[in-house]
Every structure is written in C-alpha cells, then in structure tokens.
Tab-separated table of N, CA and C and ligand atoms in Angstrom:
chain	number	residue	atom	x	y	z
A	253	MET	N	22.617	24.214	18.768
A	253	MET	CA	22.121	22.519	19.280
A	253	MET	C	20.857	22.845	20.938
A	254	ALA	N	20.634	21.746	20.836
A	254	ALA	CA	19.033	21.409	21.454
A	254	ALA	C	19.706	21.332	22.478
A	255	GLU	N	19.158	22.288	22.598
A	255	GLU	CA	20.383	22.807	24.731
A	255	GLU	C	19.234	23.699	25.561
A	256	SER	N	17.940	23.195	24.853
A	256	SER	CA	16.669	23.297	26.113
A	256	SER	C	16.552	21.943	26.283
A	257	PHE	N	16.569	21.353	28.103
A	257	PHE	CA	15.916	20.176	27.972
A	257	PHE	C	14.511	20.248	28.181
A	258	ILE	N	13.758	19.273	28.170
A	258	ILE	CA	12.353	18.625	28.145
A	258	ILE	C	12.194	18.596	29.406
A	259	ILE	N	11.984	18.598	30.468
A	259	ILE	CA	11.184	17.442	31.368
A	259	ILE	C	9.856	16.531	31.697
A	260	SER	N	9.662	15.488	31.192
A	260	SER	CA	8.889	14.712	30.972
A	260	SER	C	7.920	13.901	31.741
A	261	THR	N	6.547	14.856	32.116
A	261	THR	CA	6.500	13.562	33.717
A	261	THR	C	5.156	12.576	33.199
A	262	GLY	N	5.109	11.802	32.234
A	262	GLY	CA	5.112	10.564	31.680
A	262	GLY	C	5.218	9.094	32.447
A	263	THR	N	5.119	8.322	32.665
A	263	THR	CA	5.319	6.738	33.001
A	263	THR	C	6.818	6.848	32.745
A	264	LYS	N	7.494	6.194	33.469
A	264	LYS	CA	8.956	5.296	33.328
A	264	LYS	C	8.832	5.547	32.113
A	265	GLN	N	8.419	4.981	31.943
A	265	GLN	CA	9.152	4.151	30.046
A	265	GLN	C	9.152	5.659	29.515
A	266	GLN	N	7.875	6.608	29.343
A	266	GLN	CA	7.541	7.550	29.352
A	266	GLN	C	8.966	9.012	29.245
A	267	GLN	N	9.450	8.703	30.403
A	267	GLN	CA	10.220	9.435	30.409
A	267	GLN	C	11.679	9.823	29.820
A	268	TYR	N	11.855	8.171	29.600
A	268	TYR	CA	13.315	7.620	29.042
A	268	TYR	C	12.856	7.797	27.880
A	269	GLU	N	12.177	7.772	27.231
A	269	GLU	CA	12.143	8.009	26.002
A	269	GLU	C	11.975	8.504	25.478
A	270	LEU	N	12.090	9.478	25.897
A	270	LEU	CA	11.025	11.591	25.601
A	270	LEU	C	12.899	12.070	25.303
A	271	LEU	N	13.640	11.726	27.029
A	271	LEU	CA	14.582	11.694	27.050
A	271	LEU	C	15.859	11.348	26.149
A	272	ILE	N	16.011	9.744	25.844
A	272	ILE	CA	17.073	9.440	24.852
A	272	ILE	C	16.780	10.184	23.357
A	273	ALA	N	15.400	10.813	22.930
A	273	ALA	CA	15.522	11.550	21.291
A	273	ALA	C	16.446	13.567	21.631
A	274	GLN	N	16.181	13.743	22.914
A	274	GLN	CA	16.879	14.043	22.949
A	274	GLN	C	17.850	14.003	23.368
A	275	PHE	N	18.209	13.394	23.233
A	275	PHE	CA	20.032	12.920	23.880
A	275	PHE	C	20.910	12.637	22.714
A	276	GLU	N	19.623	11.776	21.038
A	276	GLU	CA	20.834	12.211	19.884
A	276	GLU	C	20.529	13.127	19.295
A	277	ALA	N	20.172	13.436	20.088
A	277	ALA	CA	18.980	15.384	18.305
A	277	ALA	C	21.147	16.686	19.732
A	278	VAL	N	21.342	15.783	20.743
A	278	VAL	CA	22.552	16.401	21.347
A	278	VAL	C	23.549	15.477	20.947
A	279	LEU	N	23.170	14.309	20.777
A	279	LEU	CA	24.579	13.800	19.892
A	279	LEU	C	25.382	14.441	18.162
A	280	ASP	N	24.043	14.372	17.681
A	280	ASP	CA	23.789	14.603	16.478
A	280	ASP	C	24.833	15.640	16.294
A	281	GLU	N	24.722	16.300	17.460
A	281	GLU	CA	25.751	17.626	17.199
A	281	GLU	C	27.211	17.471	17.629
A	282	GLU	N	27.171	16.015	18.133
A	282	GLU	CA	28.618	17.055	18.874
A	282	GLU	C	29.356	15.246	18.866
A	283	ALA	N	30.257	14.630	18.841
A	283	ALA	CA	31.024	13.869	18.470
A	283	ALA	C	31.687	13.369	19.911
A	284	GLY	N	33.030	14.133	20.645
A	284	GLY	CA	33.613	14.214	21.287
A	284	GLY	C	32.948	13.408	22.656
A	285	GLN	N	33.038	12.459	23.342
A	285	GLN	CA	32.688	11.260	24.534
A	285	GLN	C	32.524	11.489	26.028
A	286	ILE	N	33.482	12.750	25.619
A	286	ILE	CA	33.688	13.214	27.522
A	286	ILE	C	32.170	14.609	26.942
A	287	ALA	N	32.120	15.535	26.802
A	287	ALA	CA	31.522	16.162	25.994
A	287	ALA	C	30.015	15.355	26.295
A	288	ASN	N	29.744	14.555	25.587
A	288	ASN	CA	28.778	13.173	25.787
A	288	ASN	C	28.526	12.334	27.158
A	289	MET	N	28.936	12.332	27.355
A	289	MET	CA	28.981	11.720	28.878
A	289	MET	C	28.150	12.464	29.755
A	290	ALA	N	29.198	13.946	29.786
A	290	ALA	CA	28.808	15.646	30.671
A	290	ALA	C	26.530	15.757	30.048
A	291	ASN	N	26.540	15.697	28.882
A	291	ASN	CA	25.619	16.175	28.880
A	291	ASN	C	24.347	14.416	29.548
A	292	MET	N	24.723	13.714	29.128
A	292	MET	CA	24.045	13.033	29.961
A	292	MET	C	23.705	12.088	31.445
A	293	CYS	N	25.135	12.703	31.519
A	293	CYS	CA	25.020	13.168	33.335
A	293	CYS	C	23.148	13.988	33.663
A	294	ALA	N	24.330	15.505	33.149
A	294	ALA	CA	22.581	16.869	33.424
A	294	ALA	C	21.783	16.275	33.015
A	295	MET	N	20.982	16.296	32.089
A	295	MET	CA	20.399	15.185	31.068
A	295	MET	C	19.076	14.307	32.391
A	296	LEU	N	19.465	13.252	33.029
A	296	LEU	CA	19.322	12.124	33.564
A	296	LEU	C	19.223	13.054	34.589
A	297	LYS	N	19.485	13.330	35.524
A	297	LYS	CA	19.820	13.983	36.717
A	297	LYS	C	18.386	14.898	36.966
A	298	GLU	N	18.086	15.884	35.773
A	298	GLU	CA	17.258	17.059	35.914
A	298	GLU	C	15.915	15.963	35.646
A	299	GLN	N	16.015	15.212	35.194
A	299	GLN	CA	14.856	14.379	34.879
A	299	GLN	C	14.194	13.053	36.435
A	300	PHE	N	15.468	13.151	36.449
A	300	PHE	CA	15.752	11.864	37.709
A	300	PHE	C	15.046	12.575	38.989
A	301	ASN	N	16.007	13.457	38.868
A	301	ASN	CA	16.493	13.701	40.287
A	301	ASN	C	17.077	13.340	41.233
A	302	TRP	N	17.918	12.533	39.868
A	302	TRP	CA	17.993	11.259	41.698
A	302	TRP	C	19.854	12.256	42.476
A	303	LEU	N	20.508	11.888	42.876
A	303	LEU	CA	21.660	11.981	44.481
A	303	LEU	C	22.758	12.092	43.037
A	304	TRP	N	23.421	11.358	42.323
A	304	TRP	CA	24.279	11.117	41.712
A	304	TRP	C	24.113	11.141	40.658
A	305	VAL	N	24.908	11.110	39.790
A	305	VAL	CA	24.802	10.642	38.512
A	305	VAL	C	26.152	10.463	37.598
A	306	GLY	N	26.840	9.452	36.894
A	306	GLY	CA	28.130	10.104	36.321
A	306	GLY	C	29.395	9.039	35.898
A	307	PHE	N	30.330	8.597	35.559
A	307	PHE	CA	31.220	8.207	34.785
A	307	PHE	C	32.315	7.758	35.557
A	308	TYR	N	33.068	7.024	36.739
A	308	TYR	CA	33.767	6.533	37.067
A	308	TYR	C	34.606	5.523	35.276
A	309	LEU	N	35.307	6.224	34.561
A	309	LEU	CA	36.545	5.994	33.808
A	309	LEU	C	37.671	4.751	34.440
A	310	VAL	N	37.682	3.845	33.447
A	310	VAL	CA	39.190	3.007	33.080
A	310	VAL	C	40.887	3.009	33.225
A	311	GLN	N	41.381	3.661	34.073
A	311	GLN	CA	42.744	4.895	34.017
A	311	GLN	C	43.959	4.284	34.307
A	312	GLU	N	44.574	3.234	34.092
A	312	GLU	CA	45.457	2.351	35.076
A	312	GLU	C	44.644	1.812	35.980
A	313	ASN	N	44.481	0.778	35.448
A	313	ASN	CA	43.844	0.076	36.368
A	313	ASN	C	43.639	0.410	37.455
A	314	GLU	N	42.547	1.681	37.847
A	314	GLU	CA	41.143	1.687	38.541
A	314	GLU	C	40.883	2.556	37.331
A	315	LEU	N	39.374	2.661	38.719
A	315	LEU	CA	38.714	3.512	38.044
A	315	LEU	C	38.510	4.820	38.582
A	316	VAL	N	38.848	6.082	37.781
A	316	VAL	CA	38.958	7.580	38.212
A	316	VAL	C	37.076	8.631	37.670
A	317	VAL	N	37.169	9.143	38.861
A	317	VAL	CA	35.818	10.212	38.540
A	317	VAL	C	36.045	10.414	37.002
A	318	GLY	N	34.993	11.176	35.983
A	318	GLY	CA	34.788	11.662	34.780
A	318	GLY	C	33.669	12.893	35.433
A	319	PRO	N	32.923	13.468	34.079
A	319	PRO	CA	31.335	13.193	33.828
A	319	PRO	C	30.822	12.848	34.836
A	320	TYR	N	30.286	14.283	35.743
A	320	TYR	CA	29.485	13.265	36.916
A	320	TYR	C	28.363	14.689	36.854
A	321	GLN	N	27.624	15.167	38.294
A	321	GLN	CA	26.461	15.807	37.694
A	321	GLN	C	26.035	15.360	39.903
A	322	GLY	N	26.206	16.180	41.085
A	322	GLY	CA	25.547	15.978	42.226
A	322	GLY	C	27.185	16.458	43.144
A	323	PRO	N	26.881	15.838	44.114
A	323	PRO	CA	27.810	16.204	45.348
A	323	PRO	C	29.288	15.517	44.995
A	324	LEU	N	30.708	15.976	45.745
A	324	LEU	CA	31.465	15.452	45.897
A	324	LEU	C	32.358	13.919	45.914
A	325	ALA	N	32.562	12.446	44.819
A	325	ALA	CA	32.642	12.057	44.441
A	325	ALA	C	33.799	11.648	45.014
A	326	CYS	N	33.797	9.903	45.706
A	326	CYS	CA	35.542	9.272	45.394
A	326	CYS	C	35.859	9.657	44.084
A	327	THR	N	37.494	9.819	44.479
A	327	THR	CA	38.492	10.118	42.852
A	327	THR	C	38.224	9.426	42.839
A	328	ARG	N	38.774	7.890	43.647
A	328	ARG	CA	40.100	6.337	42.719
A	328	ARG	C	39.262	4.816	43.506
A	329	ILE	N	38.811	5.022	42.389
A	329	ILE	CA	37.965	2.982	42.550
A	329	ILE	C	38.730	1.774	42.662
A	330	GLN	N	39.518	1.590	43.253
A	330	GLN	CA	40.794	0.277	43.622
A	330	GLN	C	39.375	-0.937	42.434
A	331	ARG	N	39.991	-2.051	41.414
A	331	ARG	CA	39.467	-2.657	40.679
A	331	ARG	C	38.409	-3.438	41.804
A	332	GLY	N	37.973	-4.628	42.056
A	332	GLY	CA	37.155	-5.173	42.990
A	332	GLY	C	35.832	-4.415	44.160
A	333	LYS	N	36.550	-3.421	44.095
A	333	LYS	CA	36.562	-2.234	45.797
A	333	LYS	C	34.826	-1.483	45.146
A	334	GLY	N	33.516	-1.753	46.038
A	334	GLY	CA	32.768	-0.709	46.084
A	334	GLY	C	32.257	-2.000	45.113
A	335	VAL	N	30.805	-0.844	44.704
A	335	VAL	CA	29.908	-1.750	43.828
A	335	VAL	C	30.075	-1.695	42.303
A	336	CYS	N	31.430	-0.183	42.107
A	336	CYS	CA	31.253	0.184	41.085
A	336	CYS	C	32.985	-0.797	40.247
A	337	GLY	N	33.625	-1.472	40.989
A	337	GLY	CA	34.949	-1.312	41.493
A	337	GLY	C	34.059	-3.515	40.835
A	338	LYS	N	33.119	-3.989	41.935
A	338	LYS	CA	32.501	-4.882	41.454
A	338	LYS	C	31.948	-5.287	40.684
A	339	SER	N	31.290	-4.629	39.350
A	339	SER	CA	30.665	-3.938	38.017
A	339	SER	C	32.170	-4.120	37.359
A	340	TRP	N	32.802	-3.770	37.724
A	340	TRP	CA	33.740	-3.470	36.488
A	340	TRP	C	34.815	-4.396	37.014
A	341	GLN	N	34.645	-5.229	38.003
A	341	GLN	CA	35.295	-6.496	37.551
A	341	GLN	C	34.278	-7.756	36.945
A	342	SER	N	33.906	-8.045	37.385
A	342	SER	CA	33.226	-9.453	37.507
A	342	SER	C	31.823	-8.989	35.944
A	343	GLY	N	32.307	-7.217	34.960
A	343	GLY	CA	31.661	-7.285	33.214
A	343	GLY	C	30.057	-6.848	32.862
A	344	LYS	N	29.560	-7.171	34.678
A	344	LYS	CA	27.592	-6.864	34.597
A	344	LYS	C	27.314	-6.012	35.290
A	345	PRO	N	26.457	-5.403	35.196
A	345	PRO	CA	25.846	-4.512	35.564
A	345	PRO	C	25.149	-5.057	37.141
A	346	LEU	N	24.923	-4.047	38.656
A	346	LEU	CA	24.499	-3.766	39.902
A	346	LEU	C	23.446	-3.602	39.623
A	347	ILE	N	22.423	-3.846	40.237
A	347	ILE	CA	21.126	-2.799	40.697
A	347	ILE	C	21.290	-3.155	42.233
A	348	VAL	N	21.422	-2.345	43.086
A	348	VAL	CA	21.496	-2.971	44.642
A	348	VAL	C	20.402	-1.358	44.725
A	349	PRO	N	19.035	-2.687	45.992
A	349	PRO	CA	18.238	-1.480	46.390
A	349	PRO	C	18.705	-1.615	48.214
A	350	ASP	N	19.299	-1.104	48.329
A	350	ASP	CA	19.612	-1.424	49.922
A	350	ASP	C	21.646	-1.296	49.797
A	351	VAL	N	21.123	0.020	49.649
A	351	VAL	CA	23.518	0.003	49.238
A	351	VAL	C	23.296	-0.419	51.058
A	352	ASN	N	23.443	-0.615	51.971
A	352	ASN	CA	23.125	-0.367	53.663
A	352	ASN	C	24.450	-1.997	53.386
A	353	GLN	N	22.945	-2.858	52.174
A	353	GLN	CA	23.418	-4.118	52.787
A	353	GLN	C	24.356	-4.673	51.501
A	354	PHE	N	25.209	-4.347	51.400
A	354	PHE	CA	26.304	-4.214	50.217
A	354	PHE	C	27.343	-3.872	50.839
A	355	SER	N	28.320	-6.051	51.046
A	355	SER	CA	28.816	-5.293	51.249
A	355	SER	C	29.882	-4.699	50.668
A	356	GLY	N	31.114	-4.443	51.373
A	356	GLY	CA	31.516	-2.812	50.655
A	356	GLY	C	31.409	-2.151	50.140
A	357	HIS	N	29.968	-1.764	49.931
A	357	HIS	CA	29.959	0.068	49.127
A	357	HIS	C	29.966	0.848	49.440
A	358	ILE	N	30.727	1.505	48.525
A	358	ILE	CA	32.196	2.914	49.044
A	358	ILE	C	30.980	4.532	49.308
A	359	ALA	N	30.667	4.487	50.240
A	359	ALA	CA	29.509	4.973	51.165
A	359	ALA	C	30.442	7.084	50.630
A	360	CYS	N	30.407	7.911	49.006
A	360	CYS	CA	30.929	8.623	49.074
A	360	CYS	C	29.834	9.866	49.615
A	361	SER	N	28.471	9.776	49.781
A	361	SER	CA	27.002	10.008	50.656
A	361	SER	C	26.590	9.477	51.355
A	362	SER	N	26.911	9.730	52.035
A	362	SER	CA	25.827	9.565	53.215
A	362	SER	C	24.321	9.176	53.311
A	363	LEU	N	24.252	9.918	51.900
A	363	LEU	CA	22.520	10.607	51.392
A	363	LEU	C	21.670	9.544	50.860
A	364	SER	N	23.082	8.353	50.030
A	364	SER	CA	22.773	7.488	48.569
A	364	SER	C	21.786	6.165	49.851
A	365	GLN	N	21.118	5.900	49.348
A	365	GLN	CA	20.397	4.501	49.209
A	365	GLN	C	20.147	3.130	48.649
A	366	SER	N	19.910	3.856	47.904
A	366	SER	CA	19.978	2.704	46.277
A	366	SER	C	21.306	3.217	45.431
A	367	GLU	N	21.405	2.646	44.697
A	367	GLU	CA	22.881	2.534	43.252
A	367	GLU	C	22.402	1.460	42.391
A	368	ILE	N	22.416	2.062	40.589
A	368	ILE	CA	22.813	0.930	39.290
A	368	ILE	C	24.426	0.335	39.582
A	369	VAL	N	25.071	0.241	38.861
A	369	VAL	CA	26.358	0.444	38.003
A	369	VAL	C	26.308	-0.100	36.725
A	370	ILE	N	26.576	0.411	35.603
A	370	ILE	CA	26.503	-0.339	34.801
A	370	ILE	C	27.834	-0.777	33.945
A	371	PRO	N	28.760	-1.025	33.549
A	371	PRO	CA	29.974	-1.329	32.548
A	371	PRO	C	29.977	-0.597	31.096
A	372	LEU	N	30.315	0.009	30.279
A	372	LEU	CA	30.341	0.433	29.552
A	372	LEU	C	32.223	-0.293	28.659
A	373	SER	N	31.328	-0.790	28.306
A	373	SER	CA	32.420	-1.551	26.381
A	373	SER	C	32.550	-0.711	25.728
A	374	LYS	N	33.924	-1.497	24.919
A	374	LYS	CA	34.637	-0.614	23.982
A	374	LYS	C	34.785	-1.486	23.830
A	375	GLU	N	34.809	-1.819	22.194
A	375	GLU	CA	35.451	-3.045	21.233
A	375	GLU	C	35.981	-4.929	22.775
A	376	GLY	N	34.976	-4.450	23.377
A	376	GLY	CA	34.563	-5.775	23.906
A	376	GLY	C	35.578	-5.546	26.402
A	377	ILE	N	36.264	-3.716	25.256
A	377	ILE	CA	36.766	-4.086	27.568
A	377	ILE	C	36.359	-2.633	27.380
A	378	ILE	N	35.917	-2.877	28.931
A	378	ILE	CA	35.039	-2.420	29.984
A	378	ILE	C	36.508	-1.274	30.189
A	379	VAL	N	35.915	0.334	29.171
A	379	VAL	CA	36.422	1.324	29.348
A	379	VAL	C	35.631	2.166	30.769
A	380	ALA	N	34.349	2.460	30.604
A	380	ALA	CA	34.255	3.109	32.321
A	380	ALA	C	33.659	2.295	32.811
A	381	VAL	N	33.087	2.220	34.204
A	381	VAL	CA	31.307	1.586	34.081
A	381	VAL	C	30.390	3.233	34.673
A	382	PHE	N	28.975	2.913	34.579
A	382	PHE	CA	27.799	4.339	35.480
A	382	PHE	C	28.069	4.145	36.030
A	383	ASP	N	27.417	5.150	37.348
A	383	ASP	CA	26.639	4.596	38.168
A	383	ASP	C	26.231	6.372	38.635
A	384	ALA	N	24.938	6.165	39.257
A	384	ALA	CA	23.824	6.090	39.605
A	384	ALA	C	23.186	6.913	41.429
A	385	ASP	N	23.498	6.896	42.306
A	385	ASP	CA	21.838	6.591	43.180
A	385	ASP	C	21.537	7.732	43.511
A	386	ALA	N	20.600	6.770	44.392
A	386	ALA	CA	19.431	7.639	44.852
A	386	ALA	C	19.086	8.229	46.672
A	387	GLU	N	18.457	8.714	46.880
A	387	GLU	CA	18.550	8.729	47.882
A	387	GLU	C	17.217	8.337	48.738
A	388	THR	N	16.458	7.207	47.197
A	388	THR	CA	15.554	6.386	48.317
A	388	THR	C	16.051	5.017	48.205
A	389	ARG	N	14.992	3.777	48.654
A	389	ARG	CA	15.767	2.801	48.709
A	389	ARG	C	15.073	1.845	47.066
A	390	SER	N	15.807	1.405	46.968
A	390	SER	CA	14.040	0.453	45.422
A	390	SER	C	14.966	0.559	44.424
A	391	CYS	N	14.962	2.735	44.191
A	391	CYS	CA	14.229	3.636	42.948
A	391	CYS	C	14.931	2.372	41.490
A	392	PHE	N	15.791	2.042	41.634
A	392	PHE	CA	16.121	1.118	39.811
A	392	PHE	C	15.614	-0.319	40.108
A	393	ASP	N	15.225	-0.365	39.113
A	393	ASP	CA	14.533	-1.916	38.480
A	393	ASP	C	15.312	-1.821	37.789
A	394	GLU	N	14.558	-2.535	36.818
A	394	GLU	CA	14.770	-3.675	35.206
A	394	GLU	C	14.776	-2.718	34.310
A	395	VAL	N	13.608	-1.693	33.928
A	395	VAL	CA	13.343	-0.738	33.522
A	395	VAL	C	14.647	0.054	33.776
A	396	ASP	N	15.143	0.509	34.297
A	396	ASP	CA	15.914	1.475	34.087
A	396	ASP	C	17.127	1.063	33.477
A	397	LEU	N	17.593	-0.114	33.557
A	397	LEU	CA	18.486	-1.368	32.756
A	397	LEU	C	19.122	-0.980	32.030
A	398	LEU	N	17.171	-1.514	31.027
A	398	LEU	CA	16.890	-0.902	30.026
A	398	LEU	C	16.905	-0.591	29.866
A	399	TYR	N	17.107	1.108	29.631
A	399	TYR	CA	17.526	2.370	29.300
A	399	TYR	C	17.851	2.642	28.694
A	400	LEU	N	19.134	2.694	30.575
A	400	LEU	CA	20.579	3.414	30.763
A	400	LEU	C	21.602	2.800	29.414
A	401	GLU	N	21.183	0.945	29.932
A	401	GLU	CA	22.033	0.572	28.429
A	401	GLU	C	21.455	0.840	27.451
A	402	ARG	N	20.261	1.709	26.520
A	402	ARG	CA	20.043	2.018	25.461
A	402	ARG	C	21.099	3.199	25.036
A	403	LEU	N	20.612	3.596	26.225
A	403	LEU	CA	21.408	5.509	26.480
A	403	LEU	C	23.035	5.283	26.637
A	404	LEU	N	23.591	4.284	27.039
A	404	LEU	CA	25.033	4.103	27.222
A	404	LEU	C	25.254	3.747	25.815
A	405	CYS	N	24.582	2.847	24.959
A	405	CYS	CA	24.667	1.991	23.737
A	405	CYS	C	25.173	3.180	22.700
A	406	LEU	N	24.306	4.769	22.974
A	406	LEU	CA	24.323	5.639	21.295
A	406	LEU	C	26.047	6.244	21.777
A	407	LEU	N	26.616	6.413	23.764
A	407	LEU	CA	28.073	6.661	23.384
A	407	LEU	C	28.550	7.272	22.101
B	291	LIG	N1	29.226	3.900	46.199
B	291	LIG	C1	30.065	3.411	45.200
B	291	LIG	C2	31.696	4.969	45.059
B	291	LIG	C3	30.329	5.655	43.707
B	291	LIG	S1	29.395	7.223	44.469
B	291	LIG	O1	28.633	6.669	44.780
B	291	LIG	C4	29.352	8.879	43.223
B	291	LIG	C5	30.388	2.130	45.035
B	291	LIG	O2	30.564	1.654	45.783
B	291	LIG	O3	31.806	1.906	44.195
C-alpha cells in the first residue's frame, strides 16, 4: 500500500493535487470508510500542519467525534450548535476566518483561530461533517473548500 506520504512544497493548489493523487492510491486498496477517513486526516495534518482535522459522524441526531488527528476534541455536538452543528443544520459548508467572531463557536482548543466545516452527504442525507481548525486566522479559503470537497467526494 501507499504507506509513505510525500509532502508537497508547491502552491496550495499543487499541494492538494499531489495529496489527492496519493489519497486515490490509498483508496484503491481500501474500501472501509472509517479507515479512509482516518488516512485522509493523517495526510491533511501532515501536509498542512493544521491544529485539528477530523470528522464528526451523525449518530442518533447528534454529531459524535470520528476519526481525527490533533488534540483531544469535544465528543458530542448537538444539531445547530457550534460551527459543526450549524453546518450540519444548514447543509452548507462554513469558512470561519476568526472563530472568536463566530457566535456559538465551540472551543475544543483555545489555540484554534480559524476553521472550515464541510457536510458530507450520502444519497442526499448528511452522514458526517468534516472539520479542520488552524492556529492562524483566515487559514481557510475557497481554494481549500474546493479541494476538500473533491477529497470528500472520493470517500
Ligand atoms: N469548533 C467546533 C467544535 C469541534 S472542534 O473544533 C474539533 C465547532 O464550533 O463546532
């Protein structure tokens, strides 16, 4: 299997392109979604050195923490609460340049300054949200959203 991960040093777009190619190689050898989510988190954390990257899985009408990399996180999030719960409720991605300005933000780590959350749907139903946190403000933009959505579509 593709057990070694090559870190790219190009533009953000180039970094994502190489990461996606390597993630596709991982997917070629594994069908399990939890395993693939875990490997996706590991690759993104290594490439971009974000504070936290992971998934919250929809379970019995709340979000429960799933595969992730980073500091210990809140285990359960209610629908409509925090950035994750709001993204789940609206079905839309959220880019938060400054978490301190986001009403209701749940601070699992005081180090987090910016965040991106993207819902993951299967057959029209949201089954999980992807969440990434960074220690710098305005870390995430439309380029991240585009490429992360591409990655999530592969799952
Ligand atoms: N900040 C998130 C909570 C999850 S952690 O960042 C890992 C939120 O407001 O929903």
